[in-house]
CSV table of C-alpha atoms in Angstrom, one decimal:
chain,number,residue,atom,x,y,z
W,21,MET,CA,0.0,0.0,0.0
W,22,ASN,CA,1.4,3.4,-1.0
W,23,PHE,CA,0.1,5.0,2.1
W,24,LEU,CA,2.7,3.2,4.2
W,25,ILE,CA,5.6,4.4,2.2
W,26,ALA,CA,4.5,7.8,0.8
W,27,GLU,CA,6.4,9.9,3.3
W,28,ASP,CA,6.8,12.8,0.9
W,29,THR,CA,3.0,13.5,1.1
W,30,SER,CA,2.9,13.3,4.9
W,31,LEU,CA,1.1,16.0,6.7
W,32,THR,CA,2.5,14.9,10.0
W,33,PHE,CA,5.9,15.4,11.7
W,34,LEU,CA,6.5,11.8,12.5
W,35,ARG,CA,6.8,9.4,9.6
W,36,THR,CA,3.5,8.1,8.3
W,37,ARG,CA,4.4,4.4,8.8
W,38,TRP,CA,5.3,5.1,12.4
W,39,LEU,CA,1.9,6.6,13.2
W,40,PHE,CA,0.0,3.9,11.3
W,41,CYS,CA,2.0,1.0,12.7
W,42,GLY,CA,1.7,2.6,16.2
W,43,MET,CA,-2.0,2.5,15.9
W,44,ILE,CA,-2.0,-1.2,14.7
W,45,LEU,CA,0.3,-2.1,17.6
W,46,SER,CA,-2.0,-0.4,20.1
W,47,ALA,CA,-4.9,-2.3,18.7
W,48,LEU,CA,-3.1,-5.7,18.9
W,49,VAL,CA,-2.0,-5.0,22.5
W,50,MET,CA,-5.5,-4.1,23.6
W,51,ALA,CA,-7.0,-7.1,21.8
W,52,GLY,CA,-4.6,-9.4,23.6
W,53,MET,CA,-5.4,-7.8,27.0
W,54,THR,CA,-9.1,-8.1,26.2
W,55,LEU,CA,-8.9,-11.8,25.5
W,56,LEU,CA,-6.9,-12.4,28.7
W,57,TRP,CA,-9.6,-10.4,30.7
W,58,MET,CA,-12.3,-12.5,29.1
W,59,ARG,CA,-10.5,-15.7,29.9
W,60,ARG,CA,-10.1,-14.5,33.6
W,61,GLN,CA,-13.8,-13.7,33.7
W,62,ALA,CA,-14.6,-17.2,32.5
W,63,VAL,CA,-12.4,-18.8,35.2
W,64,GLN,CA,-13.9,-16.7,38.0
W,65,SER,CA,-17.5,-17.3,37.0
W,66,GLY,CA,-17.1,-21.0,36.1
W,67,GLU,CA,-18.4,-20.4,32.6
W,68,SER,CA,-16.9,-21.4,29.4
W,69,PHE,CA,-14.9,-18.8,27.4
W,70,PHE,CA,-17.4,-18.9,24.6
W,71,ARG,CA,-20.3,-18.1,26.9
W,72,VAL,CA,-18.4,-15.0,28.1
W,73,LEU,CA,-17.7,-14.2,24.5
W,74,ARG,CA,-21.4,-14.5,23.6
W,75,ARG,CA,-22.4,-12.2,26.5
W,76,CYS,CA,-19.9,-9.6,25.3
W,77,TRP,CA,-21.5,-9.7,21.9
W,78,SER,CA,-24.3,-7.4,23.0
W,79,GLN,CA,-22.9,-5.9,26.3
W,80,PRO,CA,-20.4,-3.1,26.1
W,81,PHE,CA,-17.1,-3.6,27.8
W,82,TRP,CA,-13.8,-1.8,28.2
W,83,LEU,CA,-11.0,-3.0,25.9
W,84,GLY,CA,-8.3,-4.5,28.0
W,85,GLY,CA,-10.7,-5.0,31.0
W,86,PRO,CA,-12.3,-2.5,33.4
W,87,PHE,CA,-9.1,-1.3,35.1
W,88,ALA,CA,-9.4,2.4,36.1
W,89,ALA,CA,-12.9,2.5,34.5
W,90,ARG,CA,-14.1,5.7,36.3
W,91,GLN,CA,-10.9,7.6,35.3
W,92,ARG,CA,-11.1,6.4,31.8
W,93,GLU,CA,-14.7,7.4,31.5
W,94,GLY,CA,-13.9,10.9,32.8
W,95,MET,CA,-11.0,11.4,30.4
W,96,ALA,CA,-13.0,10.4,27.2
W,97,GLN,CA,-14.8,13.7,26.7
W,98,GLY,CA,-11.7,15.8,27.1
W,99,CYS,CA,-9.6,13.6,24.9
W,100,PHE,CA,-12.2,13.7,22.0
W,101,THR,CA,-12.8,17.4,22.4
W,102,ALA,CA,-9.0,18.2,22.3
W,103,ALA,CA,-8.6,16.1,19.1
W,104,PHE,CA,-11.6,17.7,17.5
W,105,VAL,CA,-10.5,21.2,18.3
W,106,LEU,CA,-6.9,20.6,17.2
W,107,PHE,CA,-8.0,19.1,13.9
W,108,LEU,CA,-10.4,21.9,13.0
W,109,VAL,CA,-8.0,24.7,14.0
W,110,ARG,CA,-5.1,23.0,12.1
W,111,TRP,CA,-7.3,22.8,9.0
W,112,VAL,CA,-8.3,26.5,9.2
W,113,LEU,CA,-4.6,27.4,9.5
W,114,PHE,CA,-3.7,25.0,6.7
W,115,VAL,CA,-6.0,26.7,4.2
W,116,SER,CA,-4.8,30.2,5.2
W,117,THR,CA,-1.9,32.2,3.7
W,118,ILE,CA,0.2,31.8,6.9
W,119,GLU,CA,3.0,29.9,5.3
W,120,THR,CA,6.0,30.4,7.6
W,121,ALA,CA,8.2,27.4,8.3
W,122,PHE,CA,7.3,27.7,12.0
W,123,ALA,CA,3.5,27.5,11.2
W,124,HIS,CA,4.1,24.5,8.9
W,125,LEU,CA,6.0,22.7,11.7
W,126,ILE,CA,3.2,23.5,14.2
W,127,GLY,CA,0.6,22.2,11.8
W,128,LYS,CA,2.5,18.9,11.5
W,129,LEU,CA,2.8,18.5,15.3
W,130,MET,CA,-0.9,19.3,15.7
W,131,LEU,CA,-1.9,16.5,13.3
W,132,ASP,CA,0.5,14.2,15.2
W,133,ALA,CA,-1.3,15.1,18.4
W,134,VAL,CA,-4.7,14.5,16.8
W,135,PHE,CA,-3.6,11.1,15.6
W,136,TRP,CA,-2.5,10.0,19.1
W,137,LEU,CA,-5.5,11.5,20.9
W,138,ILE,CA,-7.8,9.6,18.5
W,139,THR,CA,-5.8,6.4,19.1
W,140,CYS,CA,-6.1,6.9,22.9
W,141,LYS,CA,-9.9,7.6,22.7
W,142,LEU,CA,-10.6,4.6,20.4
W,143,PHE,CA,-8.6,1.9,22.3
W,144,PHE,CA,-8.4,3.1,25.9
W,145,LEU,CA,-11.3,5.4,26.6
W,146,THR,CA,-14.3,3.8,24.9
W,147,ARG,CA,-16.5,0.8,25.7
W,148,TYR,CA,-17.7,-1.5,22.9
W,149,SER,CA,-19.7,-4.6,22.4
W,150,LEU,CA,-18.3,-7.2,20.0
W,151,ARG,CA,-21.3,-6.5,17.7
W,152,GLU,CA,-20.4,-2.8,17.6
W,153,LEU,CA,-16.8,-3.6,16.8
W,154,CYS,CA,-17.8,-5.9,13.9
W,155,ILE,CA,-20.1,-3.2,12.5
W,156,ALA,CA,-17.4,-0.5,12.9
W,157,ALA,CA,-14.8,-2.8,11.2
W,158,ALA,CA,-17.1,-3.6,8.3
W,159,ILE,CA,-17.9,0.1,7.6
W,160,ALA,CA,-14.3,1.3,8.2
W,161,PHE,CA,-12.5,-1.3,6.0
W,162,PRO,CA,-13.3,0.1,2.5
W,163,LEU,CA,-12.7,3.7,3.7
W,164,VAL,CA,-9.3,2.8,5.3
W,165,VAL,CA,-8.2,0.9,2.2
W,166,ALA,CA,-9.2,3.9,0.1
W,167,SER,CA,-7.1,6.2,2.3
W,168,MET,CA,-4.1,3.9,1.8
W,169,ILE,CA,-4.5,3.8,-1.9
W,170,ASN,CA,-5.1,7.5,-2.5
W,171,VAL,CA,-2.5,8.4,0.1
W,172,SER,CA,-4.9,10.5,2.2
W,173,GLN,CA,-4.1,10.9,5.8
W,174,LEU,CA,-7.1,13.3,6.2
W,175,LEU,CA,-9.5,10.6,5.0
W,176,LEU,CA,-8.0,8.1,7.4
W,177,ILE,CA,-8.3,10.5,10.4
W,178,GLN,CA,-11.9,11.3,9.6
W,179,VAL,CA,-12.8,7.6,9.3
W,180,LEU,CA,-11.3,7.2,12.8
W,181,PHE,CA,-13.3,10.3,14.0
W,182,LEU,CA,-16.5,8.5,12.8
W,183,PHE,CA,-16.0,5.8,15.5
W,184,CYS,CA,-14.1,8.0,18.1
W,185,ILE,CA,-17.4,9.8,18.7
W,186,LYS,CA,-18.9,7.0,20.7
W,187,ASP,CA,-19.8,7.7,24.4
W,188,ILE,CA,-19.2,11.5,24.3
W,189,ASP,CA,-21.4,14.6,24.6
W,190,LEU,CA,-21.2,15.8,21.0
W,191,ARG,CA,-23.0,19.1,21.7
W,192,LYS,CA,-20.4,20.1,24.4
W,193,ALA,CA,-17.5,19.2,22.1
W,194,PHE,CA,-19.1,21.0,19.2
W,195,ARG,CA,-19.7,24.2,21.1
W,196,ILE,CA,-16.0,24.3,22.2
W,197,ALA,CA,-14.8,23.6,18.7
W,198,LEU,CA,-17.1,26.2,17.2
W,199,CYS,CA,-15.7,28.9,19.5
W,200,ALA,CA,-12.1,27.9,18.6
W,201,VAL,CA,-12.8,27.9,14.9
W,202,THR,CA,-14.6,31.2,15.0
W,203,ALA,CA,-11.6,32.7,16.8
W,204,ALA,CA,-9.2,31.2,14.3
W,205,VAL,CA,-11.2,32.4,11.2
W,206,ALA,CA,-11.7,35.9,12.7
W,207,LEU,CA,-7.9,36.2,13.5
W,208,ILE,CA,-6.9,35.3,10.0
W,209,MET,CA,-9.4,37.7,8.5
W,210,LEU,CA,-8.2,40.5,10.8
W,211,LEU,CA,-4.6,39.8,10.0
W,212,ALA,CA,-5.5,40.0,6.3
W,213,ILE,CA,-7.4,43.3,6.7
W,214,ALA,CA,-4.4,44.7,8.5
W,215,GLU,CA,-2.2,43.5,5.6
W,216,LEU,CA,-0.1,41.4,7.9
W,217,ILE,CA,-0.7,38.3,5.8
W,218,PRO,CA,-1.5,38.3,2.0
W,219,SER,CA,-4.9,37.9,0.5
W,220,VAL,CA,-5.8,36.5,-2.9
W,221,ARG,CA,-7.8,39.2,-4.9
W,222,TRP,CA,-9.2,39.0,-8.5
W,223,MET,CA,-12.2,39.9,-10.4
W,224,ARG,CA,-15.2,37.8,-11.6
W,225,GLY,CA,-16.3,40.0,-14.5
W,226,ASP,CA,-16.7,43.4,-12.8
W,227,HIS,CA,-17.2,41.9,-9.3
W,228,PRO,CA,-14.1,42.0,-7.0
W,229,ARG,CA,-13.3,38.9,-5.0
W,230,ASN,CA,-11.2,38.8,-1.8
W,231,SER,CA,-10.0,35.7,0.1
W,232,PHE,CA,-9.4,37.6,3.4
W,233,GLY,CA,-6.2,35.8,4.3
W,234,PHE,CA,-7.1,32.4,2.9
W,235,GLY,CA,-5.4,30.6,0.0
W,236,HIS,CA,-8.5,30.7,-2.2
W,237,VAL,CA,-11.8,32.6,-2.1
W,238,ASN,CA,-13.6,29.2,-1.9
W,239,SER,CA,-11.6,28.3,1.1
W,240,CYS,CA,-12.7,31.4,2.8
W,241,GLY,CA,-16.3,30.7,1.8
W,242,GLU,CA,-16.0,27.2,3.1
W,243,CYS,CA,-15.0,28.4,6.5
W,244,LEU,CA,-17.9,30.9,6.5
W,245,PHE,CA,-20.3,28.1,5.6
W,246,TYR,CA,-19.0,25.9,8.4
W,247,LEU,CA,-19.3,28.8,10.9
W,248,ALA,CA,-22.9,29.3,9.8
W,249,ALA,CA,-23.7,25.5,10.0
W,250,GLY,CA,-22.1,25.2,13.5
W,251,TRP,CA,-24.0,28.3,14.8
W,252,PHE,CA,-27.2,27.0,13.2
W,253,ALA,CA,-26.9,23.6,14.9
W,254,VAL,CA,-25.8,24.8,18.4
W,255,ARG,CA,-28.3,27.7,18.5
W,256,PHE,CA,-31.2,26.1,16.6
W,257,ALA,CA,-33.8,25.9,19.4
W,258,GLN,CA,-32.9,29.4,20.6
W,259,LEU,CA,-32.6,31.2,17.3
W,260,ARG,CA,-33.5,34.9,17.8
W,261,TRP,CA,-33.2,38.0,15.7
W,262,ARG,CA,-29.5,38.3,16.6
W,263,ASP,CA,-28.8,34.8,15.3
W,264,TRP,CA,-30.7,35.5,12.0
W,265,LEU,CA,-28.8,38.8,11.7
W,266,PHE,CA,-25.5,36.9,12.2
W,267,LEU,CA,-26.4,34.3,9.6
W,268,ALA,CA,-27.5,37.1,7.1
W,269,ALA,CA,-24.1,38.9,7.7
W,270,LEU,CA,-22.2,35.7,6.9
W,271,LEU,CA,-24.3,35.3,3.8
W,272,TYR,CA,-23.6,38.8,2.7
W,273,LEU,CA,-19.8,38.5,3.4
W,274,CYS,CA,-19.7,35.2,1.5
W,275,SER,CA,-21.8,36.1,-1.5
W,276,GLU,CA,-20.8,39.8,-2.0
W,277,LEU,CA,-17.3,40.3,-0.7
W,278,VAL,CA,-15.8,36.9,-1.1
W,279,ASP,CA,-18.2,36.0,-4.0
W,280,SER,CA,-18.0,32.2,-3.4
W,281,ARG,CA,-21.2,30.7,-4.8
W,282,ALA,CA,-21.3,27.2,-3.4
W,283,PRO,CA,-20.9,28.2,0.3
W,284,SER,CA,-23.3,31.1,-0.2
W,285,LEU,CA,-25.9,28.6,-1.5
W,286,GLY,CA,-25.3,26.4,1.6
W,287,ILE,CA,-25.8,29.3,4.0
W,288,LEU,CA,-28.9,30.5,2.1
W,289,LEU,CA,-30.4,26.9,2.4
W,290,LEU,CA,-29.8,27.0,6.1
W,291,ILE,CA,-31.6,30.3,6.5
W,292,ALA,CA,-34.4,29.3,4.2
W,293,ALA,CA,-34.9,26.0,6.0
W,294,GLY,CA,-34.8,27.7,9.4
W,295,VAL,CA,-37.5,30.2,8.4
W,296,LEU,CA,-39.6,27.5,6.8
W,297,THR,CA,-39.4,25.4,10.0
W,298,ARG,CA,-40.5,28.4,12.1
W,299,CYS,CA,-43.5,29.1,9.8
W,300,PHE,CA,-44.5,25.4,9.3
W,301,PRO,CA,-43.3,23.5,12.3
W,302,ARG,CA,-45.1,20.3,11.3
W,303,LEU,CA,-43.4,20.2,7.9
W,304,TRP,CA,-40.8,17.7,9.1
W,305,GLU,CA,-43.5,15.2,10.2
W,306,LEU,CA,-44.6,14.5,6.6
W,307,GLY,CA,-43.7,10.9,5.7
W,308,TRP,CA,-43.4,11.4,1.9
W,309,LEU,CA,-41.0,14.4,2.5
W,310,ARG,CA,-38.8,12.2,4.8
W,311,ALA,CA,-38.6,9.6,2.1
W,312,LEU,CA,-37.7,12.2,-0.5
W,313,GLY,CA,-35.2,13.8,1.8
W,314,THR,CA,-33.5,10.5,2.6
W,315,ALA,CA,-32.9,10.0,-1.1
W,316,VAL,CA,-31.4,13.4,-1.7
W,317,PRO,CA,-27.8,12.3,-1.7
W,318,VAL,CA,-28.5,9.5,-4.1
W,319,LEU,CA,-30.6,11.8,-6.4
W,320,LEU,CA,-27.9,14.5,-6.4
W,321,ALA,CA,-25.2,11.9,-7.1
W,322,GLY,CA,-27.3,10.6,-10.1
W,323,VAL,CA,-27.8,14.1,-11.4
W,324,SER,CA,-24.1,14.8,-11.1
W,325,PHE,CA,-23.2,11.8,-13.2
W,326,TRP,CA,-25.9,12.5,-15.7
W,327,ALA,CA,-24.8,16.1,-16.1
W,328,ALA,CA,-21.2,14.9,-16.5
W,329,PHE,CA,-22.1,12.5,-19.4
W,330,ALA,CA,-24.7,14.8,-21.0
W,331,TYR,CA,-22.6,18.0,-21.1
W,332,ARG,CA,-21.9,19.3,-24.6
W,333,THR,CA,-19.4,22.1,-25.3
W,334,ASP,CA,-21.3,23.2,-28.4
W,335,ASP,CA,-24.7,23.5,-26.7
W,336,PRO,CA,-25.5,27.1,-25.7
W,337,LEU,CA,-27.4,26.1,-22.6
W,338,TRP,CA,-24.6,23.9,-21.3
W,339,ALA,CA,-22.1,26.6,-22.2
W,340,ALA,CA,-24.0,29.1,-20.1
W,341,LEU,CA,-24.3,26.7,-17.2
W,342,ASN,CA,-20.6,26.0,-17.4
W,343,ARG,CA,-19.7,29.7,-17.3
W,344,PHE,CA,-21.9,30.2,-14.3
W,345,SER,CA,-20.3,27.3,-12.5
W,346,SER,CA,-16.8,28.5,-13.2
W,347,ASP,CA,-16.0,25.6,-15.7
W,348,ARG,CA,-17.2,23.0,-13.3
W,349,PHE,CA,-19.4,21.1,-15.8
W,350,ASN,CA,-16.4,20.8,-18.2
W,351,LEU,CA,-14.4,19.3,-15.4
W,352,PHE,CA,-17.2,16.9,-14.6
W,353,HIS,CA,-17.3,15.8,-18.3
W,354,LEU,CA,-13.5,15.4,-18.4
W,355,ALA,CA,-13.6,13.2,-15.3
W,356,VAL,CA,-16.2,10.7,-16.6
W,357,THR,CA,-14.6,10.5,-20.0
W,358,ARG,CA,-10.9,10.3,-19.0
W,359,LEU,CA,-10.7,8.7,-15.5
W,360,SER,CA,-11.2,5.0,-15.0
W,361,ALA,CA,-13.3,3.6,-12.2
W,362,THR,CA,-11.6,1.5,-9.5
W,363,VAL,CA,-12.8,-0.8,-6.7
W,364,PHE,CA,-11.1,0.9,-3.8
W,365,GLY,CA,-9.9,4.2,-5.3
W,366,GLN,CA,-6.8,5.8,-6.8
W,367,GLN,CA,-4.5,8.7,-6.2
W,368,PRO,CA,-6.0,12.1,-7.2
W,369,VAL,CA,-4.7,13.5,-10.6
W,370,TYR,CA,-3.3,17.0,-10.4
W,371,ASP,CA,-2.6,18.5,-13.8
W,372,SER,CA,-3.8,21.5,-15.9
W,373,GLU,CA,-7.2,19.8,-16.4
W,374,PHE,CA,-7.8,18.0,-13.2
W,375,TYR,CA,-6.5,20.6,-10.8
W,376,THR,CA,-9.8,20.2,-9.0
W,377,LEU,CA,-12.9,18.1,-9.4
W,378,ASP,CA,-15.5,20.3,-7.8
W,379,ASN,CA,-18.1,17.7,-7.1
W,380,ALA,CA,-17.8,15.5,-4.0
W,381,TYR,CA,-20.0,12.7,-5.5
W,382,LEU,CA,-17.8,12.4,-8.6
W,383,GLY,CA,-14.6,12.9,-6.5
W,384,ASN,CA,-15.6,10.2,-4.0
W,385,PHE,CA,-16.3,7.8,-6.9
W,386,TYR,CA,-12.9,8.2,-8.4
W,387,TRP,CA,-10.6,8.8,-5.5
W,388,MET,CA,-12.4,6.5,-2.9
W,389,GLY,CA,-13.4,3.9,-5.5
W,390,VAL,CA,-16.8,2.3,-6.1
W,391,VAL,CA,-17.0,0.5,-2.8
W,392,GLY,CA,-15.8,3.5,-0.7
W,393,SER,CA,-18.1,5.9,-2.4
W,394,LEU,CA,-21.1,3.6,-2.0
W,395,VAL,CA,-20.4,3.2,1.7
W,396,TYR,CA,-20.1,6.9,2.1
W,397,LEU,CA,-23.3,7.5,0.2
W,398,ALA,CA,-25.2,4.9,2.2
W,399,LEU,CA,-24.0,6.4,5.5
W,400,PHE,CA,-25.1,9.8,4.4
W,401,CYS,CA,-28.6,8.6,3.4
W,402,PHE,CA,-29.0,6.6,6.6
W,403,ALA,CA,-27.8,9.5,8.7
W,404,ILE,CA,-30.5,11.8,7.1
W,405,TYR,CA,-33.1,9.1,7.7
W,406,LEU,CA,-32.3,8.5,11.4
W,407,CYS,CA,-32.0,12.3,12.2
W,408,TRP,CA,-35.3,12.9,10.5
W,409,LYS,CA,-37.0,10.0,12.2
W,410,ARG,CA,-35.8,11.1,15.6
W,411,GLY,CA,-37.0,14.6,15.1
W,412,TRP,CA,-33.5,16.2,15.0
W,413,VAL,CA,-34.5,19.0,12.6
W,414,ALA,CA,-31.3,21.0,12.8
W,415,GLU,CA,-29.1,17.9,12.0
W,416,THR,CA,-31.4,17.0,9.2
W,417,ILE,CA,-31.2,20.5,7.7
W,418,LEU,CA,-27.4,20.5,8.0
W,419,LEU,CA,-27.0,17.2,6.3
W,420,LEU,CA,-29.3,18.2,3.5
W,421,SER,CA,-27.5,21.5,3.0
W,422,PHE,CA,-24.1,19.7,2.9
W,423,SER,CA,-25.5,17.3,0.3
W,424,VAL,CA,-26.3,20.2,-2.0
W,425,TYR,CA,-23.0,21.9,-1.2
W,426,MET,CA,-21.2,18.7,-2.2
W,427,CYS,CA,-22.4,19.1,-5.8
W,428,LEU,CA,-20.3,22.2,-6.3
W,429,GLU,CA,-17.3,21.5,-4.0
W,430,GLY,CA,-15.1,18.4,-4.3
W,431,ALA,CA,-12.8,19.5,-1.5
W,432,CYS,CA,-15.5,19.4,1.1
W,433,TRP,CA,-15.2,15.7,1.9
W,434,PRO,CA,-11.6,15.7,3.2
W,435,SER,CA,-12.1,18.7,5.4
W,436,ALA,CA,-15.8,18.8,6.3
W,437,THR,CA,-15.3,17.2,9.7
W,438,PRO,CA,-18.6,18.6,11.1
W,439,ALA,CA,-20.5,16.8,8.3
W,440,VAL,CA,-18.5,13.6,8.7
W,441,LEU,CA,-19.1,13.6,12.5
W,442,MET,CA,-22.8,13.9,12.0
W,443,LEU,CA,-22.6,10.8,9.8
W,444,ALA,CA,-21.8,8.9,13.1
W,445,ASN,CA,-25.6,9.1,13.6
W,446,ALA,CA,-25.8,6.4,10.9
W,447,ILE,CA,-23.9,4.0,13.2
W,448,TYR,CA,-26.5,3.0,15.8
W,449,TRP,CA,-24.8,2.9,19.1
W,450,PRO,CA,-27.6,1.5,21.4
W,451,SER,CA,-26.2,3.3,24.5
W,452,GLN,CA,-26.7,6.8,23.2
W,453,GLN,CA,-28.1,9.0,20.4
W,454,LEU,CA,-25.7,11.6,19.4
W,455,ARG,CA,-27.1,15.1,19.0
W,456,ILE,CA,-25.7,18.6,18.5
W,457,SER,CA,-28.8,20.7,18.7
W,458,GLN,CA,-31.2,21.0,21.7
W,459,PRO,CA,-34.8,19.7,21.4
W,460,GLY,CA,-37.2,22.3,20.1
W,461,LEU,CA,-37.8,24.5,17.0
W,462,PRO,CA,-36.5,28.0,16.3
W,463,GLY,CA,-37.9,30.4,18.8
W,464,ARG,CA,-39.8,27.5,20.5
W,465,PRO,CA,-37.5,25.5,22.8
W,466,SER,CA,-39.0,22.5,24.4
W,467,ALA,CA,-39.7,22.6,28.1
W,468,GLY,CA,-38.0,20.0,30.2
W,469,ALA,CA,-35.8,18.9,27.3
W,470,PRO,CA,-33.2,16.1,28.0
W,471,ALA,CA,-29.6,17.0,28.2
W,472,ALA,CA,-27.5,17.0,25.0
W,473,GLY,CA,-25.9,13.6,24.2
W,474,GLN,CA,-28.8,11.7,25.7
W,475,GLY,CA,-31.7,10.0,24.1
W,476,GLY,CA,-33.8,12.2,21.9
């Protein structure tokens, strides 16, 4: 696997093989300790080893045995939150124009720390049943293989985040991360306004565009969309006029000053869906609408492939759509006509034509392979279905807005950690139901609502 030897593409300070092999060694050590603990349980209870094994199939247990269980349980939340915050802040710095050698080194060390914090959370600070471990392994396998083949450390880390989320209060971690990312984005934009770091500026026709300290205007727009999505989720049940004003300000900044269309569309969808929910609170109870919404990622993936094959350079309508989409439709067409499909993915192609493939559905199909893209798509649809079924309106709206955003941005899947974390709802942990928002609708919070992270 190229992932184990592609040290020149490493985003970490330590060599890639050391990190990866360190995680495998940790897993083997904990597996051995767990088997010894199960054997000891069988001897103490007078049961057969297979009877203990069968009981652990459905009952969660600590890997390695329940030593220091209370301390491990108390450390889990902080470990996950630290990893989550470090990863998001590192990503914001990575897409900015801060390019000093010191900042580059700090970014590598931060990703090293994220890797080890995730490893600690997964193997030492989480309880699993054997059934949950089998489900997690089946889902993770094609995605991990894809990350090895296309040499993507970010994809591997986000797959691990998907399972690292178990047994934590997602709302609490999300609020802390939102504050940290807001501060990082604001700092970069202020440094750019003060001309302490460079900005990318150019014109779209007669409309000026400004990246405000980020490496590309779309990177700035992406950060603004994430801020809007995070604010929308955390504040959903308490949305007041100040919140609507803040979201409107982000939309104006993204659409008029940055002039990034895909993120602006995502923010507009959030605002429109929030207003619609406030005016028609029973809208999300319609069964036919839930069925249609669940199929949205599949429908958009189908439309993306159809548009890529149907595009014609000599057709005036397609030419107009291509100009409006900044040559995206042409890239879609080039992808389906010149790239070959693989089972588990391939390394991304970076040349004058495929410098970017701004459609996550197409990008996942080629870079993650047929199996990996289908698993990702199935998780996305299942997450929408479960969030909708449980009445988690904010999470449902966010997933739907991200599914539309993915049509116009191919880079959102390796960096959209908030969206990937919400996909963890698709993995049904019986002990909890992960939630970011509080129960209630905009302006109408529910009385006596259960605490975040509990059943809902």
